[in-house]
Amino acid sequence: MAKIICGKTHSAAIRGEVAARIKTDGIKAKLAVVLVGDNPASIVYINMKKKACEEVGLDFELKKLPESATQAEVLALIDEINNDAEITGVLVQQPFPPQLNKDEILSRLDPRKDVDCLNPHNVGLAATGQGKLLPCTPAGCIELLKREGIEICGKNSVIVGRSEIVGKPLALMLLAENATVTICHSRTKNLAEECRRADILVAALGRPKFITADMVKPNAIIIDVGVNRLEGKKICGDVDYDACEKTASHITPVPGGVGPMTVATLMENCVKAWEIQRG
């Protein structure tokens, strides 16, 4: 039976460390979240971020625009936030309505305030190992492994999913930790065989219970990034948890695994952004 990697426990420790720094150093940081429309899932995620800010001592502000907002209106709001000295961190909640150009919006974010690490400038710094603000979910995955005392160096790491937000940046971060990394996707041949090579298997493809026990190497470490809603509002990951926990040595649950670490890493990035802006 696999050991459960509890993201709630580790994220609580990180939030405590961030709160102590904010109080000790007198940090006055403020996170602004931009929301276009009324996507119910987005509102849930934003409320989680707001609660986390309140817990650690960060100021929070929601900047809301209607679903019909134009590209010019969104960019004008981003410029307003960029020029507001009191706001030290900003993220734009995705997904966007179809009329908006995501790439242009993300490129408009002040890199020093981009706490989600989505501006191409910050993505490039992260890719070359020079980033101070790192993508929240991939950084949360790395931190989970480290806080569990799991050795990354030299391990075969397989990531199923090649998204710009998780798969690609996580691959680079695992490489920086000296893992041997394979990225799998919808066109990968012999996917199950590739997964069975993994000492560390990361599922980040957005398909409920896609990773089954026959795809898992005995005593592998499984990091499940997926969040999928089933009928009756039940949430599950990309891994068939009940089956795979019998094969793996460590596994993250959904919910309660990577999700809390994403929010905790965001809190860390808010403090780092404040420091960057003050030299």
C-alpha atoms as an extended CHARMM CRD file, in Angstrom:
* protein
*
       279  EXT
         1         1  MET       CA              0.0000000000        0.0000000000        0.0000000000  PROA      1               0.0000000000
         2         2  ALA       CA              1.4520000000        3.3640000000       -1.0380000000  PROA      2               0.0000000000
         3         3  LYS       CA              2.3150000000        6.1150000000        1.3900000000  PROA      3               0.0000000000
         4         4  ILE       CA              0.0350000000        9.1060000000        0.8510000000  PROA      4               0.0000000000
         5         5  ILE       CA              1.8680000000       12.3440000000        0.0560000000  PROA      5               0.0000000000
         6         6  CYS       CA             -0.3280000000       14.8500000000        1.8680000000  PROA      6               0.0000000000
         7         7  GLY       CA             -0.2890000000       18.1890000000        0.1250000000  PROA      7               0.0000000000
         8         8  LYS       CA             -2.4660000000       19.6990000000        2.8370000000  PROA      8               0.0000000000
         9         9  THR       CA              0.1870000000       19.0500000000        5.4930000000  PROA      9               0.0000000000
        10        10  HSD       CA              3.1100000000       20.3420000000        3.4420000000  PROA      10              0.0000000000
        11        11  SER       CA              1.2070000000       23.3690000000        2.1530000000  PROA      11              0.0000000000
        12        12  ALA       CA              0.2020000000       24.3190000000        5.6920000000  PROA      12              0.0000000000
        13        13  ALA       CA              3.8770000000       24.2690000000        6.6590000000  PROA      13              0.0000000000
        14        14  ILE       CA              4.7790000000       26.5070000000        3.7000000000  PROA      14              0.0000000000
        15        15  ARG       CA              1.9740000000       28.9620000000        4.4730000000  PROA      15              0.0000000000
        16        16  GLY       CA              3.1950000000       29.1030000000        8.0600000000  PROA      16              0.0000000000
        17        17  GLU       CA              6.7130000000       29.9040000000        6.8700000000  PROA      17              0.0000000000
        18        18  VAL       CA              5.3880000000       32.6170000000        4.5500000000  PROA      18              0.0000000000
        19        19  ALA       CA              3.2220000000       34.1300000000        7.3090000000  PROA      19              0.0000000000
        20        20  ALA       CA              6.2250000000       34.2530000000        9.6490000000  PROA      20              0.0000000000
        21        21  ARG       CA              8.3080000000       36.0520000000        7.0290000000  PROA      21              0.0000000000
        22        22  ILE       CA              5.5580000000       38.5650000000        6.3320000000  PROA      22              0.0000000000
        23        23  LYS       CA              5.1820000000       39.3560000000       10.0140000000  PROA      23              0.0000000000
        24        24  THR       CA              8.9010000000       39.4140000000       10.8540000000  PROA      24              0.0000000000
        25        25  ASP       CA             10.0270000000       41.4320000000        7.8310000000  PROA      25              0.0000000000
        26        26  GLY       CA              7.0460000000       43.7880000000        7.7560000000  PROA      26              0.0000000000
        27        27  ILE       CA              6.1630000000       42.8060000000        4.1940000000  PROA      27              0.0000000000
        28        28  LYS       CA              3.2960000000       44.8000000000        2.6560000000  PROA      28              0.0000000000
        29        29  ALA       CA              2.3640000000       42.7740000000       -0.4090000000  PROA      29              0.0000000000
        30        30  LYS       CA             -0.9120000000       42.7300000000       -2.3100000000  PROA      30              0.0000000000
        31        31  LEU       CA             -2.2320000000       40.2100000000       -4.8230000000  PROA      31              0.0000000000
        32        32  ALA       CA             -4.6770000000       41.2840000000       -7.5350000000  PROA      32              0.0000000000
        33        33  VAL       CA             -6.6100000000       38.6240000000       -9.4370000000  PROA      33              0.0000000000
        34        34  VAL       CA             -8.2090000000       39.4830000000      -12.7700000000  PROA      34              0.0000000000
        35        35  LEU       CA            -11.4110000000       37.5940000000      -13.6140000000  PROA      35              0.0000000000
        36        36  VAL       CA            -13.2560000000       37.9960000000      -16.9050000000  PROA      36              0.0000000000
        37        37  GLY       CA            -16.7640000000       36.5500000000      -16.6950000000  PROA      37              0.0000000000
        38        38  ASP       CA            -18.3790000000       34.3110000000      -14.0730000000  PROA      38              0.0000000000
        39        39  ASN       CA            -16.8970000000       30.8540000000      -14.6190000000  PROA      39              0.0000000000
        40        40  PRO       CA            -17.9970000000       28.8940000000      -11.4990000000  PROA      40              0.0000000000
        41        41  ALA       CA            -14.7760000000       26.8640000000      -11.2950000000  PROA      41              0.0000000000
        42        42  SER       CA            -12.7050000000       30.0490000000      -11.5860000000  PROA      42              0.0000000000
        43        43  ILE       CA            -14.6440000000       31.6350000000       -8.7360000000  PROA      43              0.0000000000
        44        44  VAL       CA            -13.9380000000       28.5900000000       -6.5420000000  PROA      44              0.0000000000
        45        45  TYR       CA            -10.2030000000       28.8100000000       -7.2700000000  PROA      45              0.0000000000
        46        46  ILE       CA            -10.1370000000       32.5440000000       -6.6410000000  PROA      46              0.0000000000
        47        47  ASN       CA            -11.8430000000       32.1220000000       -3.2730000000  PROA      47              0.0000000000
        48        48  MET       CA             -9.1650000000       29.5760000000       -2.3210000000  PROA      48              0.0000000000
        49        49  LYS       CA             -6.4680000000       32.0970000000       -3.1820000000  PROA      49              0.0000000000
        50        50  LYS       CA             -8.2430000000       34.8470000000       -1.2690000000  PROA      50              0.0000000000
        51        51  LYS       CA             -8.4980000000       32.6400000000        1.8180000000  PROA      51              0.0000000000
        52        52  ALA       CA             -4.8110000000       31.7330000000        1.5980000000  PROA      52              0.0000000000
        53        53  CYS       CA             -3.8570000000       35.4310000000        1.3610000000  PROA      53              0.0000000000
        54        54  GLU       CA             -5.9000000000       36.1790000000        4.4650000000  PROA      54              0.0000000000
        55        55  GLU       CA             -4.2310000000       33.3230000000        6.3470000000  PROA      55              0.0000000000
        56        56  VAL       CA             -0.6590000000       34.4390000000        5.6400000000  PROA      56              0.0000000000
        57        57  GLY       CA             -1.2280000000       38.1900000000        5.8990000000  PROA      57              0.0000000000
        58        58  LEU       CA             -1.2930000000       39.2920000000        2.2570000000  PROA      58              0.0000000000
        59        59  ASP       CA             -3.7400000000       41.8610000000        0.9360000000  PROA      59              0.0000000000
        60        60  PHE       CA             -6.0710000000       40.6530000000       -1.8070000000  PROA      60              0.0000000000
        61        61  GLU       CA             -8.1570000000       42.3900000000       -4.4700000000  PROA      61              0.0000000000
        62        62  LEU       CA            -10.4210000000       40.9370000000       -7.1550000000  PROA      62              0.0000000000
        63        63  LYS       CA            -10.5160000000       42.8860000000      -10.4200000000  PROA      63              0.0000000000
        64        64  LYS       CA            -13.5890000000       41.7330000000      -12.3070000000  PROA      64              0.0000000000
        65        65  LEU       CA            -14.6910000000       42.3660000000      -15.8870000000  PROA      65              0.0000000000
        66        66  PRO       CA            -17.8440000000       41.1340000000      -17.6430000000  PROA      66              0.0000000000
        67        67  GLU       CA            -17.8410000000       38.1020000000      -19.9410000000  PROA      67              0.0000000000
        68        68  SER       CA            -18.2160000000       40.5070000000      -22.8980000000  PROA      68              0.0000000000
        69        69  ALA       CA            -15.0390000000       42.4520000000      -22.0700000000  PROA      69              0.0000000000
        70        70  THR       CA            -12.9380000000       43.4060000000      -25.0820000000  PROA      70              0.0000000000
        71        71  GLN       CA             -9.2160000000       42.8240000000      -25.5100000000  PROA      71              0.0000000000
        72        72  ALA       CA             -8.6130000000       46.5610000000      -25.1020000000  PROA      72              0.0000000000
        73        73  GLU       CA            -10.5210000000       46.6400000000      -21.8060000000  PROA      73              0.0000000000
        74        74  VAL       CA             -8.5400000000       43.7270000000      -20.3860000000  PROA      74              0.0000000000
        75        75  LEU       CA             -5.2180000000       45.2150000000      -21.4710000000  PROA      75              0.0000000000
        76        76  ALA       CA             -6.1800000000       48.5730000000      -19.9750000000  PROA      76              0.0000000000
        77        77  LEU       CA             -6.8850000000       46.8630000000      -16.6480000000  PROA      77              0.0000000000
        78        78  ILE       CA             -3.5410000000       45.0440000000      -16.7900000000  PROA      78              0.0000000000
        79        79  ASP       CA             -1.7730000000       48.3640000000      -17.4440000000  PROA      79              0.0000000000
        80        80  GLU       CA             -3.5910000000       49.9130000000      -14.4870000000  PROA      80              0.0000000000
        81        81  ILE       CA             -2.4260000000       47.0820000000      -12.2180000000  PROA      81              0.0000000000
        82        82  ASN       CA              1.1320000000       47.2470000000      -13.5700000000  PROA      82              0.0000000000
        83        83  ASN       CA              1.2840000000       50.9360000000      -12.6560000000  PROA      83              0.0000000000
        84        84  ASP       CA             -0.2610000000       50.5460000000       -9.1950000000  PROA      84              0.0000000000
        85        85  ALA       CA              2.6170000000       50.5090000000       -6.6980000000  PROA      85              0.0000000000
        86        86  GLU       CA              0.4140000000       49.0360000000       -3.9690000000  PROA      86              0.0000000000
        87        87  ILE       CA             -0.2480000000       45.9040000000       -6.0330000000  PROA      87              0.0000000000
        88        88  THR       CA              2.8570000000       43.7220000000       -5.9430000000  PROA      88              0.0000000000
        89        89  GLY       CA              1.4610000000       40.5400000000       -7.4990000000  PROA      89              0.0000000000
        90        90  VAL       CA             -1.0400000000       39.8600000000      -10.2770000000  PROA      90              0.0000000000
        91        91  LEU       CA             -2.5280000000       36.8180000000      -11.9310000000  PROA      91              0.0000000000
        92        92  VAL       CA             -5.2130000000       36.5020000000      -14.5650000000  PROA      92              0.0000000000
        93        93  GLN       CA             -7.6210000000       33.6610000000      -13.9490000000  PROA      93              0.0000000000
        94        94  GLN       CA             -8.0380000000       31.2880000000      -16.8740000000  PROA      94              0.0000000000
        95        95  PRO       CA             -9.8190000000       30.1850000000      -19.0030000000  PROA      95              0.0000000000
        96        96  PHE       CA            -10.5990000000       33.3500000000      -20.9540000000  PROA      96              0.0000000000
        97        97  PRO       CA            -13.7140000000       34.0160000000      -23.0240000000  PROA      97              0.0000000000
        98        98  PRO       CA            -13.1380000000       33.1370000000      -26.7120000000  PROA      98              0.0000000000
        99        99  GLN       CA            -12.9050000000       36.7460000000      -27.9420000000  PROA      99              0.0000000000
       100       100  LEU       CA             -9.7110000000       37.3610000000      -25.9420000000  PROA      100             0.0000000000
       101       101  ASN       CA             -6.1120000000       36.8120000000      -27.0700000000  PROA      101             0.0000000000
       102       102  LYS       CA             -4.4570000000       34.9360000000      -24.2030000000  PROA      102             0.0000000000
       103       103  ASP       CA             -0.8760000000       35.3730000000      -25.4330000000  PROA      103             0.0000000000
       104       104  GLU       CA             -1.1770000000       39.1490000000      -25.7060000000  PROA      104             0.0000000000
       105       105  ILE       CA             -2.7000000000       39.4120000000      -22.2270000000  PROA      105             0.0000000000
       106       106  LEU       CA             -0.0210000000       37.2810000000      -20.5660000000  PROA      106             0.0000000000
       107       107  SER       CA              2.7250000000       39.1900000000      -22.3870000000  PROA      107             0.0000000000
       108       108  ARG       CA              1.3200000000       42.4550000000      -21.0060000000  PROA      108             0.0000000000
       109       109  LEU       CA              1.8340000000       41.4360000000      -17.3530000000  PROA      109             0.0000000000
       110       110  ASP       CA              4.6840000000       43.1720000000      -15.5460000000  PROA      110             0.0000000000
       111       111  PRO       CA              7.2450000000       40.3270000000      -15.1770000000  PROA      111             0.0000000000
       112       112  ARG       CA              8.0930000000       41.5400000000      -11.6730000000  PROA      112             0.0000000000
       113       113  LYS       CA              4.4550000000       41.1040000000      -10.6030000000  PROA      113             0.0000000000
       114       114  ASP       CA              3.7150000000       37.9370000000      -12.5940000000  PROA      114             0.0000000000
       115       115  VAL       CA              3.2720000000       35.5440000000       -9.6550000000  PROA      115             0.0000000000
       116       116  ASP       CA              1.8470000000       32.7760000000      -11.8770000000  PROA      116             0.0000000000
       117       117  CYS       CA              4.9830000000       32.8760000000      -14.0940000000  PROA      117             0.0000000000
       118       118  LEU       CA              3.0670000000       33.0870000000      -17.3710000000  PROA      118             0.0000000000
       119       119  ASN       CA              4.6990000000       36.1080000000      -19.0060000000  PROA      119             0.0000000000
       120       120  PRO       CA              7.0740000000       34.8080000000      -21.7360000000  PROA      120             0.0000000000
       121       121  HSD       CA              9.9610000000       36.6810000000      -20.0850000000  PROA      121             0.0000000000
       122       122  ASN       CA              9.4970000000       34.7290000000      -16.8610000000  PROA      122             0.0000000000
       123       123  VAL       CA              8.8870000000       31.4790000000      -18.7330000000  PROA      123             0.0000000000
       124       124  GLY       CA             12.2540000000       31.9480000000      -20.4360000000  PROA      124             0.0000000000
       125       125  LEU       CA             14.0410000000       32.6550000000      -17.1690000000  PROA      125             0.0000000000
       126       126  ALA       CA             12.4870000000       29.5690000000      -15.5930000000  PROA      126             0.0000000000
       127       127  ALA       CA             13.5020000000       27.4640000000      -18.6090000000  PROA      127             0.0000000000
       128       128  THR       CA             17.1420000000       28.5110000000      -18.2370000000  PROA      128             0.0000000000
       129       129  GLY       CA             17.2190000000       28.0460000000      -14.4820000000  PROA      129             0.0000000000
       130       130  GLN       CA             17.4140000000       31.7770000000      -13.7700000000  PROA      130             0.0000000000
       131       131  GLY       CA             13.8350000000       32.3580000000      -12.6640000000  PROA      131             0.0000000000
       132       132  LYS       CA             12.9640000000       33.7270000000       -9.2440000000  PROA      132             0.0000000000
       133       133  LEU       CA              9.2270000000       33.4150000000       -9.8740000000  PROA      133             0.0000000000
       134       134  LEU       CA              8.4980000000       29.8030000000      -10.8530000000  PROA      134             0.0000000000
       135       135  PRO       CA              5.2800000000       28.2550000000      -12.2080000000  PROA      135             0.0000000000
       136       136  CYS       CA              3.1710000000       27.4450000000       -9.1640000000  PROA      136             0.0000000000
       137       137  THR       CA              1.9680000000       23.9170000000       -9.9120000000  PROA      137             0.0000000000
       138       138  PRO       CA              5.2890000000       22.5080000000      -11.1980000000  PROA      138             0.0000000000
       139       139  ALA       CA              7.1630000000       24.1610000000       -8.3190000000  PROA      139             0.0000000000
       140       140  GLY       CA              4.6090000000       22.6940000000       -5.9250000000  PROA      140             0.0000000000
       141       141  CYS       CA              5.2400000000       19.2120000000       -7.3450000000  PROA      141             0.0000000000
       142       142  ILE       CA              9.0040000000       19.5490000000       -6.8770000000  PROA      142             0.0000000000
       143       143  GLU       CA              8.5270000000       20.8320000000       -3.3360000000  PROA      143             0.0000000000
       144       144  LEU       CA              6.2430000000       17.8990000000       -2.4840000000  PROA      144             0.0000000000
       145       145  LEU       CA              8.9410000000       15.4540000000       -3.5150000000  PROA      145             0.0000000000
       146       146  LYS       CA             11.6460000000       17.2750000000       -1.5900000000  PROA      146             0.0000000000
       147       147  ARG       CA              9.6090000000       17.6570000000        1.5870000000  PROA      147             0.0000000000
       148       148  GLU       CA              8.8200000000       13.9430000000        1.4720000000  PROA      148             0.0000000000
       149       149  GLY       CA             12.5540000000       13.2470000000        1.3010000000  PROA      149             0.0000000000
       150       150  ILE       CA             12.2480000000       11.6290000000       -2.1330000000  PROA      150             0.0000000000
       151       151  GLU       CA             15.4500000000       11.6350000000       -4.1730000000  PROA      151             0.0000000000
       152       152  ILE       CA             14.9440000000       13.1230000000       -7.6490000000  PROA      152             0.0000000000
       153       153  CYS       CA             18.5140000000       12.9700000000       -8.9570000000  PROA      153             0.0000000000
       154       154  GLY       CA             19.0310000000       10.1120000000      -11.4000000000  PROA      154             0.0000000000
       155       155  LYS       CA             15.3990000000        8.9750000000      -11.3580000000  PROA      155             0.0000000000
       156       156  ASN       CA             13.4870000000        8.1500000000      -14.5340000000  PROA      156             0.0000000000
       157       157  SER       CA             10.6550000000       10.6860000000      -14.5340000000  PROA      157             0.0000000000
       158       158  VAL       CA              7.7390000000       10.3810000000      -16.9430000000  PROA      158             0.0000000000
       159       159  ILE       CA              5.2280000000       13.2060000000      -17.3800000000  PROA      159             0.0000000000
       160       160  VAL       CA              1.9500000000       12.4070000000      -19.1280000000  PROA      160             0.0000000000
       161       161  GLY       CA              0.8090000000       15.7640000000      -20.5150000000  PROA      161             0.0000000000
       162       162  ARG       CA              2.6830000000       18.5470000000      -22.3020000000  PROA      162             0.0000000000
       163       163  SER       CA              0.7730000000       21.6880000000      -21.3260000000  PROA      163             0.0000000000
       164       164  GLU       CA              2.4590000000       25.0690000000      -21.1220000000  PROA      164             0.0000000000
       165       165  ILE       CA              1.3240000000       25.4220000000      -17.4960000000  PROA      165             0.0000000000
       166       166  VAL       CA              2.4120000000       22.0490000000      -16.0660000000  PROA      166             0.0000000000
       167       167  GLY       CA              3.9820000000       19.4730000000      -18.3680000000  PROA      167             0.0000000000
       168       168  LYS       CA              6.6540000000       21.5070000000      -20.1360000000  PROA      168             0.0000000000
       169       169  PRO       CA              7.8690000000       23.6280000000      -17.1910000000  PROA      169             0.0000000000
       170       170  LEU       CA              7.8470000000       20.6310000000      -14.8440000000  PROA      170             0.0000000000
       171       171  ALA       CA             10.0290000000       18.7060000000      -17.2850000000  PROA      171             0.0000000000
       172       172  LEU       CA             12.6030000000       21.4950000000      -17.1970000000  PROA      172             0.0000000000
       173       173  MET       CA             12.4770000000       21.7170000000      -13.4110000000  PROA      173             0.0000000000
       174       174  LEU       CA             12.9760000000       17.9530000000      -13.0540000000  PROA      174             0.0000000000
       175       175  LEU       CA             15.9220000000       18.1730000000      -15.4540000000  PROA      175             0.0000000000
       176       176  ALA       CA             17.3880000000       20.8780000000      -13.2320000000  PROA      176             0.0000000000
       177       177  GLU       CA             17.1830000000       18.3650000000      -10.3800000000  PROA      177             0.0000000000
       178       178  ASN       CA             19.1520000000       15.8840000000      -12.5430000000  PROA      178             0.0000000000
       179       179  ALA       CA             16.2640000000       13.5350000000      -13.3010000000  PROA      179             0.0000000000
       180       180  THR       CA             16.0190000000       11.7650000000      -16.6620000000  PROA      180             0.0000000000
       181       181  VAL       CA             12.7880000000       13.0820000000      -18.1450000000  PROA      181             0.0000000000
       182       182  THR       CA             10.3210000000       11.7650000000      -20.7240000000  PROA      182             0.0000000000
       183       183  ILE       CA              7.2310000000       13.7280000000      -21.7790000000  PROA      183             0.0000000000
       184       184  CYS       CA              4.3160000000       11.6780000000      -23.0990000000  PROA      184             0.0000000000
       185       185  HSD       CA              1.2340000000       12.9800000000      -24.9060000000  PROA      185             0.0000000000
       186       186  SER       CA             -1.6720000000       11.9920000000      -27.1440000000  PROA      186             0.0000000000
       187       187  ARG       CA              0.6450000000       10.9670000000      -29.9940000000  PROA      187             0.0000000000
       188       188  THR       CA              3.0200000000        8.8870000000      -27.8500000000  PROA      188             0.0000000000
       189       189  LYS       CA              3.3330000000        5.3060000000      -29.0250000000  PROA      189             0.0000000000
       190       190  ASN       CA              3.2800000000        2.5300000000      -26.4010000000  PROA      190             0.0000000000
       191       191  LEU       CA              2.2200000000        4.9610000000      -23.6850000000  PROA      191             0.0000000000
       192       192  ALA       CA              1.7050000000        2.2710000000      -21.0480000000  PROA      192             0.0000000000
       193       193  GLU       CA              5.2020000000        0.9500000000      -21.6740000000  PROA      193             0.0000000000
       194       194  GLU       CA              6.6930000000        4.4310000000      -21.2830000000  PROA      194             0.0000000000
       195       195  CYS       CA              4.8200000000        4.9260000000      -18.0090000000  PROA      195             0.0000000000
       196       196  ARG       CA              6.0590000000        1.6120000000      -16.6380000000  PROA      196             0.0000000000
       197       197  ARG       CA              9.6360000000        2.9030000000      -16.9690000000  PROA      197             0.0000000000
       198       198  ALA       CA              8.9690000000        5.7100000000      -14.5120000000  PROA      198             0.0000000000
       199       199  ASP       CA             10.4330000000        5.9100000000      -11.0440000000  PROA      199             0.0000000000
       200       200  ILE       CA              8.4640000000        9.1610000000      -10.7660000000  PROA      200             0.0000000000
       201       201  LEU       CA              5.2220000000        9.2450000000      -12.7600000000  PROA      201             0.0000000000
       202       202  VAL       CA              3.3910000000       12.5530000000      -13.1490000000  PROA      202             0.0000000000
       203       203  ALA       CA             -0.1500000000       12.5910000000      -14.5410000000  PROA      203             0.0000000000
       204       204  ALA       CA             -1.1480000000       15.9940000000      -15.9310000000  PROA      204             0.0000000000
       205       205  LEU       CA             -3.4200000000       15.4000000000      -18.9030000000  PROA      205             0.0000000000
       206       206  GLY       CA             -6.9160000000       16.2080000000      -17.6170000000  PROA      206             0.0000000000
       207       207  ARG       CA             -8.5710000000       12.8180000000      -18.1350000000  PROA      207             0.0000000000
       208       208  PRO       CA            -10.2150000000       11.1710000000      -15.1320000000  PROA      208             0.0000000000
       209       209  LYS       CA             -8.6000000000        7.9450000000      -13.8910000000  PROA      209             0.0000000000
       210       210  PHE       CA             -6.5930000000        7.5970000000      -17.1090000000  PROA      210             0.0000000000
       211       211  ILE       CA             -3.5140000000        6.0990000000      -15.4180000000  PROA      211             0.0000000000
       212       212  THR       CA             -4.3230000000        2.5330000000      -14.4360000000  PROA      212             0.0000000000
       213       213  ALA       CA             -2.4200000000        0.0350000000      -12.2970000000  PROA      213             0.0000000000
       214       214  ASP       CA             -0.9710000000       -1.8150000000      -15.3030000000  PROA      214             0.0000000000
       215       215  MET       CA              0.7850000000        1.4260000000      -16.3310000000  PROA      215             0.0000000000
       216       216  VAL       CA              2.6320000000        1.7910000000      -13.0210000000  PROA      216             0.0000000000
       217       217  LYS       CA              6.0320000000        0.3440000000      -12.1790000000  PROA      217             0.0000000000
       218       218  PRO       CA              6.1420000000       -1.4030000000       -8.7820000000  PROA      218             0.0000000000
       219       219  ASN       CA              7.1650000000        1.0780000000       -6.0660000000  PROA      219             0.0000000000
       220       220  ALA       CA              6.8970000000        4.0710000000       -8.3960000000  PROA      220             0.0000000000
       221       221  ILE       CA              6.1320000000        7.5290000000       -7.0100000000  PROA      221             0.0000000000
       222       222  ILE       CA              2.9220000000        8.9580000000       -8.4700000000  PROA      222             0.0000000000
       223       223  ILE       CA              2.1720000000       12.6950000000       -8.6170000000  PROA      223             0.0000000000
       224       224  ASP       CA             -1.3960000000       13.2980000000       -9.7800000000  PROA      224             0.0000000000
       225       225  VAL       CA             -1.9200000000       16.8540000000      -11.0310000000  PROA      225             0.0000000000
       226       226  GLY       CA             -5.3470000000       16.2420000000      -12.5630000000  PROA      226             0.0000000000
       227       227  VAL       CA             -8.5790000000       17.7010000000      -11.1810000000  PROA      227             0.0000000000
       228       228  ASN       CA            -11.6680000000       16.2770000000      -12.8590000000  PROA      228             0.0000000000
       229       229  ARG       CA            -15.3100000000       16.6600000000      -11.8660000000  PROA      229             0.0000000000
       230       230  LEU       CA            -17.4740000000       13.5720000000      -12.1130000000  PROA      230             0.0000000000
       231       231  GLU       CA            -21.2360000000       13.2960000000      -11.8060000000  PROA      231             0.0000000000
       232       232  GLY       CA            -22.5340000000       14.4530000000       -8.4440000000  PROA      232             0.0000000000
       233       233  LYS       CA            -19.7000000000       17.0230000000       -8.1820000000  PROA      233             0.0000000000
       234       234  LYS       CA            -17.2500000000       14.3570000000       -7.0400000000  PROA      234             0.0000000000
       235       235  ILE       CA            -13.6150000000       15.1850000000       -7.8300000000  PROA      235             0.0000000000
       236       236  CYS       CA            -10.9750000000       12.7400000000       -9.0130000000  PROA      236             0.0000000000
       237       237  GLY       CA             -7.5150000000       12.9240000000      -10.5240000000  PROA      237             0.0000000000
       238       238  ASP       CA             -5.9500000000       11.5870000000      -13.6930000000  PROA      238             0.0000000000
       239       239  VAL       CA             -4.9020000000        8.4460000000      -11.8000000000  PROA      239             0.0000000000
       240       240  ASP       CA             -7.0680000000        5.4850000000      -10.8340000000  PROA      240             0.0000000000
       241       241  TYR       CA             -6.1380000000        6.0320000000       -7.2010000000  PROA      241             0.0000000000
       242       242  ASP       CA             -7.7030000000        2.9380000000       -5.6200000000  PROA      242             0.0000000000
       243       243  ALA       CA             -5.9520000000        0.6020000000       -8.0470000000  PROA      243             0.0000000000
       244       244  CYS       CA             -2.6000000000        2.3960000000       -8.3320000000  PROA      244             0.0000000000
       245       245  GLU       CA             -1.9800000000        2.8840000000       -4.6220000000  PROA      245             0.0000000000
       246       246  LYS       CA             -1.5450000000       -0.8990000000       -4.3460000000  PROA      246             0.0000000000
       247       247  THR       CA              1.4210000000       -0.7530000000       -6.7400000000  PROA      247             0.0000000000
       248       248  ALA       CA              3.0910000000        2.5930000000       -5.9940000000  PROA      248             0.0000000000
       249       249  SER       CA              5.3780000000        3.4110000000       -3.0660000000  PROA      249             0.0000000000
       250       250  HSD       CA              4.0660000000        7.0040000000       -2.7640000000  PROA      250             0.0000000000
       251       251  ILE       CA              1.0000000000        8.6870000000       -4.2410000000  PROA      251             0.0000000000
       252       252  THR       CA             -0.7360000000       12.0610000000       -4.0500000000  PROA      252             0.0000000000
       253       253  PRO       CA             -4.4950000000       12.1030000000       -3.4450000000  PROA      253             0.0000000000
       254       254  VAL       CA             -7.0570000000       14.2100000000       -5.3010000000  PROA      254             0.0000000000
       255       255  PRO       CA             -8.1670000000       16.4140000000       -3.7060000000  PROA      255             0.0000000000
       256       256  GLY       CA             -5.5530000000       17.2020000000       -1.0650000000  PROA      256             0.0000000000
       257       257  GLY       CA             -2.3640000000       16.5590000000       -3.0140000000  PROA      257             0.0000000000
       258       258  VAL       CA             -0.8930000000       18.9460000000       -5.5820000000  PROA      258             0.0000000000
       259       259  GLY       CA             -3.7400000000       21.4980000000       -5.4010000000  PROA      259             0.0000000000
       260       260  PRO       CA             -2.8990000000       22.9180000000       -1.9530000000  PROA      260             0.0000000000
       261       261  MET       CA              0.7770000000       23.0940000000       -2.9510000000  PROA      261             0.0000000000
       262       262  THR       CA             -0.0960000000       25.2430000000       -5.9740000000  PROA      262             0.0000000000
       263       263  VAL       CA             -1.7550000000       27.8020000000       -3.7110000000  PROA      263             0.0000000000
       264       264  ALA       CA              1.0750000000       27.6770000000       -1.1480000000  PROA      264             0.0000000000
       265       265  THR       CA              3.6430000000       28.2710000000       -3.8930000000  PROA      265             0.0000000000
       266       266  LEU       CA              1.5780000000       31.2250000000       -5.0860000000  PROA      266             0.0000000000
       267       267  MET       CA              1.8870000000       32.7240000000       -1.6010000000  PROA      267             0.0000000000
       268       268  GLU       CA              5.6530000000       32.2580000000       -1.7600000000  PROA      268             0.0000000000
       269       269  ASN       CA              5.7680000000       33.9230000000       -5.1700000000  PROA      269             0.0000000000
       270       270  CYS       CA              3.8080000000       36.9150000000       -3.8380000000  PROA      270             0.0000000000
       271       271  VAL       CA              6.5370000000       37.4950000000       -1.2560000000  PROA      271             0.0000000000
       272       272  LYS       CA              9.2950000000       36.9880000000       -3.8330000000  PROA      272             0.0000000000
       273       273  ALA       CA              7.6090000000       39.4850000000       -6.1750000000  PROA      273             0.0000000000
       274       274  TRP       CA              7.5290000000       42.0650000000       -3.3610000000  PROA      274             0.0000000000
       275       275  GLU       CA             11.2600000000       41.4900000000       -2.8060000000  PROA      275             0.0000000000
       276       276  ILE       CA             12.0830000000       41.7630000000       -6.5190000000  PROA      276             0.0000000000
       277       277  GLN       CA             10.2910000000       45.1080000000       -6.7810000000  PROA      277             0.0000000000
       278       278  ARG       CA             12.3140000000       46.4290000000       -3.8780000000  PROA      278             0.0000000000
       279       279  GLY       CA             15.6300000000       45.2740000000       -5.2390000000  PROA      279             0.0000000000
